[in-house]
Tab-separated table of C-alpha atoms in Angstrom:
chain	number	residue	atom	x	y	z
Q	1	UNK	CA	-6.744	27.463	-37.464
Q	2	UNK	CA	-6.206	24.815	-40.125
Q	3	UNK	CA	-4.749	21.599	-38.733
Q	4	UNK	CA	-2.105	19.603	-40.565
Q	5	UNK	CA	-2.266	15.839	-41.065
Q	6	UNK	CA	0.707	14.031	-42.583
Q	7	UNK	CA	-0.029	11.326	-45.158
Q	8	UNK	CA	2.795	8.810	-44.825
Q	9	UNK	CA	3.260	8.115	-48.524
Q	10	UNK	CA	5.205	9.427	-51.476
Q	11	UNK	CA	2.853	7.730	-53.934
Q	12	UNK	CA	1.093	10.564	-55.753
Q	13	UNK	CA	-1.796	8.240	-56.719
Q	14	UNK	CA	-2.342	7.212	-53.103
Q	15	UNK	CA	-2.086	10.749	-51.737
Q	16	UNK	CA	-4.533	12.126	-54.291
Q	17	UNK	CA	-7.037	9.331	-53.593
Q	18	UNK	CA	-6.874	9.775	-49.840
Q	19	UNK	CA	-7.279	13.545	-50.087
Q	20	UNK	CA	-10.470	12.987	-52.066
Q	21	UNK	CA	-11.768	10.108	-49.945
Q	22	UNK	CA	-11.231	11.583	-46.488
Q	23	UNK	CA	-13.005	14.866	-47.201
Q	24	UNK	CA	-11.893	16.502	-43.954
Q	25	UNK	CA	-12.869	20.172	-43.819
Q	26	UNK	CA	-10.362	22.516	-42.215
Q	27	UNK	CA	-7.539	19.969	-42.446
Q	28	UNK	CA	-4.475	20.367	-44.658
Q	29	UNK	CA	-3.100	17.021	-45.779
Q	30	UNK	CA	0.651	17.172	-46.319
Q	31	UNK	CA	3.145	14.709	-47.804
Q	32	UNK	CA	6.523	13.758	-46.291
Q	33	UNK	CA	8.240	15.984	-48.863
Q	34	UNK	CA	6.034	18.935	-47.926
Q	35	UNK	CA	6.782	18.294	-44.242
Q	36	UNK	CA	10.528	18.064	-44.872
Q	37	UNK	CA	10.779	14.406	-43.827
Q	38	UNK	CA	13.561	12.536	-45.598
Q	39	UNK	CA	14.072	8.809	-46.030
Q	40	UNK	CA	11.721	5.848	-46.072
Q	41	UNK	CA	11.256	2.987	-43.636
Q	42	UNK	CA	11.938	-0.640	-44.461
Q	43	UNK	CA	8.537	-2.272	-44.815
Q	44	UNK	CA	9.433	-5.773	-43.677
Q	45	UNK	CA	6.298	-6.856	-41.796
Q	46	UNK	CA	4.311	-9.875	-42.951
Q	47	UNK	CA	0.938	-8.109	-42.836
Q	48	UNK	CA	-0.647	-4.955	-44.187
Q	49	UNK	CA	-1.337	-3.732	-40.633
Q	50	UNK	CA	2.281	-4.333	-39.673
Q	51	UNK	CA	3.627	-2.350	-42.612
Q	52	UNK	CA	1.120	0.445	-42.034
Q	53	UNK	CA	2.347	0.749	-38.449
Q	54	UNK	CA	6.001	0.788	-39.533
Q	55	UNK	CA	5.311	3.706	-41.878
Q	56	UNK	CA	3.099	5.409	-39.310
Q	57	UNK	CA	5.718	5.441	-36.544
Q	58	UNK	CA	8.588	6.350	-38.902
Q	59	UNK	CA	6.901	9.476	-40.265
Q	60	UNK	CA	5.135	10.507	-37.051
Q	61	UNK	CA	8.389	10.425	-35.083
Q	62	UNK	CA	10.272	12.451	-37.688
Q	63	UNK	CA	7.569	15.038	-38.336
Q	64	UNK	CA	5.980	15.304	-34.868
Q	65	UNK	CA	2.703	15.680	-36.801
Q	66	UNK	CA	-0.497	13.672	-36.516
Q	67	UNK	CA	0.076	11.021	-39.177
Q	68	UNK	CA	-2.033	8.751	-41.357
Q	69	UNK	CA	-0.425	5.727	-43.006
Q	70	UNK	CA	-1.809	3.326	-45.582
Q	71	UNK	CA	-0.737	-0.161	-46.561
Q	72	UNK	CA	-2.663	-2.094	-49.107
Q	73	UNK	CA	-2.344	-4.871	-51.605
Q	74	UNK	CA	-3.854	-7.664	-53.614
Q	75	UNK	CA	-4.490	-11.235	-52.469
Q	76	UNK	CA	-5.168	-13.957	-55.039
Q	77	UNK	CA	-6.688	-17.204	-53.776
Q	78	UNK	CA	-5.082	-19.415	-56.437
Q	79	UNK	CA	-1.666	-18.093	-55.382
Q	80	UNK	CA	-2.228	-18.667	-51.643
Q	81	UNK	CA	-2.694	-14.965	-51.014
Q	82	UNK	CA	0.139	-13.666	-53.148
Q	83	UNK	CA	1.255	-11.056	-54.015
Q	84	UNK	CA	0.075	-9.805	-50.597
Q	85	UNK	CA	2.567	-7.503	-48.898
Q	86	UNK	CA	4.755	-7.766	-52.012
Q	87	UNK	CA	2.005	-6.290	-54.214
Q	88	UNK	CA	3.967	-3.214	-55.271
Q	89	UNK	CA	7.175	-5.216	-55.804
Q	90	UNK	CA	5.643	-8.419	-57.196
Q	91	UNK	CA	7.731	-8.451	-60.388
Q	92	UNK	CA	10.815	-6.928	-58.730
Q	93	UNK	CA	11.923	-3.916	-56.659
Q	94	UNK	CA	11.706	-1.508	-59.625
Q	95	UNK	CA	8.726	-3.154	-61.335
Q	96	UNK	CA	6.173	-0.996	-63.131
Q	97	UNK	CA	2.424	-1.542	-62.872
Q	98	UNK	CA	2.566	-3.161	-66.304
Q	99	UNK	CA	5.326	-5.543	-65.156
Q	100	UNK	CA	3.331	-6.608	-62.121
Q	101	UNK	CA	0.157	-7.092	-64.124
Q	102	UNK	CA	1.945	-9.179	-66.741
Q	103	UNK	CA	3.499	-11.454	-64.098
Q	104	UNK	CA	0.145	-11.987	-62.388
Q	105	UNK	CA	-1.678	-12.750	-65.638
Q	106	UNK	CA	1.022	-15.269	-66.549
Q	107	UNK	CA	0.723	-16.952	-63.152
Q	108	UNK	CA	-3.034	-17.417	-63.647
Q	109	UNK	CA	-2.899	-18.376	-67.326
Q	110	UNK	CA	-5.515	-20.971	-68.214
Q	111	UNK	CA	-7.526	-20.680	-64.984
Q	112	UNK	CA	-11.320	-20.336	-65.237
Q	113	UNK	CA	-13.094	-17.239	-63.834
Q	114	UNK	CA	-14.158	-19.084	-60.670
Q	115	UNK	CA	-10.504	-19.938	-60.033
Q	116	UNK	CA	-9.361	-16.310	-60.293
Q	117	UNK	CA	-10.929	-14.935	-57.088
Q	118	UNK	CA	-8.974	-12.089	-55.511
Q	119	UNK	CA	-9.382	-9.138	-53.210
Q	120	UNK	CA	-7.786	-5.814	-52.497
Q	121	UNK	CA	-7.074	-5.134	-48.822
Q	122	UNK	CA	-6.345	-1.762	-47.226
Q	123	UNK	CA	-5.301	-0.847	-43.701
Q	124	UNK	CA	-5.214	2.798	-42.597
Q	125	UNK	CA	-3.445	3.684	-39.364
Q	126	UNK	CA	-3.539	6.979	-37.446
Q	127	UNK	CA	-1.283	8.301	-34.695
Q	128	UNK	CA	-1.061	11.676	-32.965
Q	129	UNK	CA	2.403	11.740	-31.348
Q	130	UNK	CA	1.478	14.733	-29.178
Q	131	UNK	CA	-1.365	12.783	-27.567
Q	132	UNK	CA	0.766	9.850	-26.433
Q	133	UNK	CA	-1.858	7.417	-27.663
Q	134	UNK	CA	-1.598	4.106	-29.492
Q	135	UNK	CA	-2.225	3.751	-33.243
Q	136	UNK	CA	-5.793	3.453	-34.475
Q	137	UNK	CA	-6.508	1.085	-37.376
Q	138	UNK	CA	-9.339	0.914	-39.891
Q	139	UNK	CA	-9.621	-1.643	-42.710
Q	140	UNK	CA	-11.384	-2.129	-46.026
Q	141	UNK	CA	-11.777	-5.054	-48.442
Q	142	UNK	CA	-12.727	-5.089	-52.137
Q	143	UNK	CA	-13.715	-8.539	-53.488
Q	144	UNK	CA	-13.364	-9.497	-57.124
Q	145	UNK	CA	-11.418	-11.599	-59.601
Q	146	UNK	CA	-8.459	-11.240	-61.921
Q	147	UNK	CA	-9.392	-10.622	-65.560
Q	148	UNK	CA	-7.719	-12.480	-68.412
Q	149	UNK	CA	-6.326	-9.305	-69.968
Q	150	UNK	CA	-5.957	-5.607	-69.082
Q	151	UNK	CA	-8.918	-3.343	-69.848
Q	152	UNK	CA	-9.281	0.366	-69.147
Q	153	UNK	CA	-6.876	3.168	-68.401
Q	154	UNK	CA	-8.288	4.480	-65.123
Q	155	UNK	CA	-6.863	3.925	-61.675
Q	156	UNK	CA	-3.408	2.488	-61.087
Q	157	UNK	CA	-1.671	-0.681	-59.950
Q	158	UNK	CA	-3.701	-3.785	-60.759
Q	159	UNK	CA	-6.913	-1.865	-61.536
Q	160	UNK	CA	-6.925	-2.730	-65.283
Q	161	UNK	CA	-6.984	-6.470	-64.480
Q	162	UNK	CA	-9.272	-6.466	-61.418
Q	163	UNK	CA	-12.965	-7.171	-62.008
Q	164	UNK	CA	-15.231	-6.253	-59.062
Q	165	UNK	CA	-17.310	-9.130	-57.721
Q	166	UNK	CA	-20.475	-7.367	-58.876
Q	167	UNK	CA	-19.361	-7.579	-62.509
Q	168	UNK	CA	-19.883	-10.717	-64.587
Q	169	UNK	CA	-16.694	-12.495	-65.719
Q	170	UNK	CA	-15.348	-10.479	-68.628
Q	171	UNK	CA	-17.181	-7.377	-67.386
Q	172	UNK	CA	-15.682	-4.038	-66.479
Q	173	UNK	CA	-12.413	-3.830	-64.618
Q	174	UNK	CA	-11.666	-1.156	-62.031
Q	175	UNK	CA	-9.647	0.516	-64.793
Q	176	UNK	CA	-12.952	1.077	-66.626
Q	177	UNK	CA	-14.896	2.504	-63.681
Q	178	UNK	CA	-15.418	6.184	-63.029
Q	179	UNK	CA	-13.610	7.655	-60.046
Q	180	UNK	CA	-16.900	7.861	-58.126
Q	181	UNK	CA	-17.742	4.218	-58.875
Q	182	UNK	CA	-14.309	3.072	-57.775
Q	183	UNK	CA	-14.382	5.037	-54.531
Q	184	UNK	CA	-17.814	3.649	-53.629
Q	185	UNK	CA	-16.568	0.057	-53.991
Q	186	UNK	CA	-12.888	0.131	-53.186
Q	187	UNK	CA	-10.926	-1.140	-50.211
Q	188	UNK	CA	-9.307	2.263	-49.726
Q	189	UNK	CA	-12.682	3.973	-49.947
Q	190	UNK	CA	-14.116	1.746	-47.201
Q	191	UNK	CA	-11.082	2.209	-44.943
Q	192	UNK	CA	-11.010	5.982	-45.542
Q	193	UNK	CA	-14.692	6.414	-44.730
Q	194	UNK	CA	-14.237	4.503	-41.475
Q	195	UNK	CA	-11.120	6.507	-40.580
Q	196	UNK	CA	-12.777	9.823	-41.479
Q	197	UNK	CA	-15.637	8.954	-39.125
Q	198	UNK	CA	-13.150	8.236	-36.320
Q	199	UNK	CA	-11.240	11.477	-36.941
Q	200	UNK	CA	-14.382	13.614	-36.967
Q	201	UNK	CA	-15.527	11.986	-33.719
Q	202	UNK	CA	-12.175	12.999	-32.211
Q	203	UNK	CA	-12.175	16.657	-33.167
Q	204	UNK	CA	-10.973	16.593	-36.744
């Protein structure tokens, strides 16, 4: 029988990426809408792990399904780790990706490549409410720098202005990478591979 795993996100980009990255055979990944779960939690923790756990418990309790939650974001050294947990809302509660990118580029205006170091962080959390266990966490990090202008149309979020550490300054951004290249390097890819290993070891 196919097992169901709830992905605690209404972000279509995130859901699609995780479906591809996890690669779990015989598992149907469902969204909150597909599971009939209404509402969203207030993500008010000061860490990615904290926000992942908030989402995890909110959706697991309301669905009674094994649940996987993701929280991720961008940390920029020159901004003391901002935007951090405010990554999605950096330019305001209703900000678009373009708004967030523009604000970040303005904040770093005039800085040299070596002053633009940044990293994506991702925390995945899993909980099976029927097992009475505690959440399991897996993390991934993607080092790089902020470009001086957007390049590429792939990915989402800050991808058009994020240059992987393996690229020379002015080289390709994540928005210019193929899907396979991005998944091999990305924070979410690393966290998903680690979580998929854990799930398979525990009967998934």
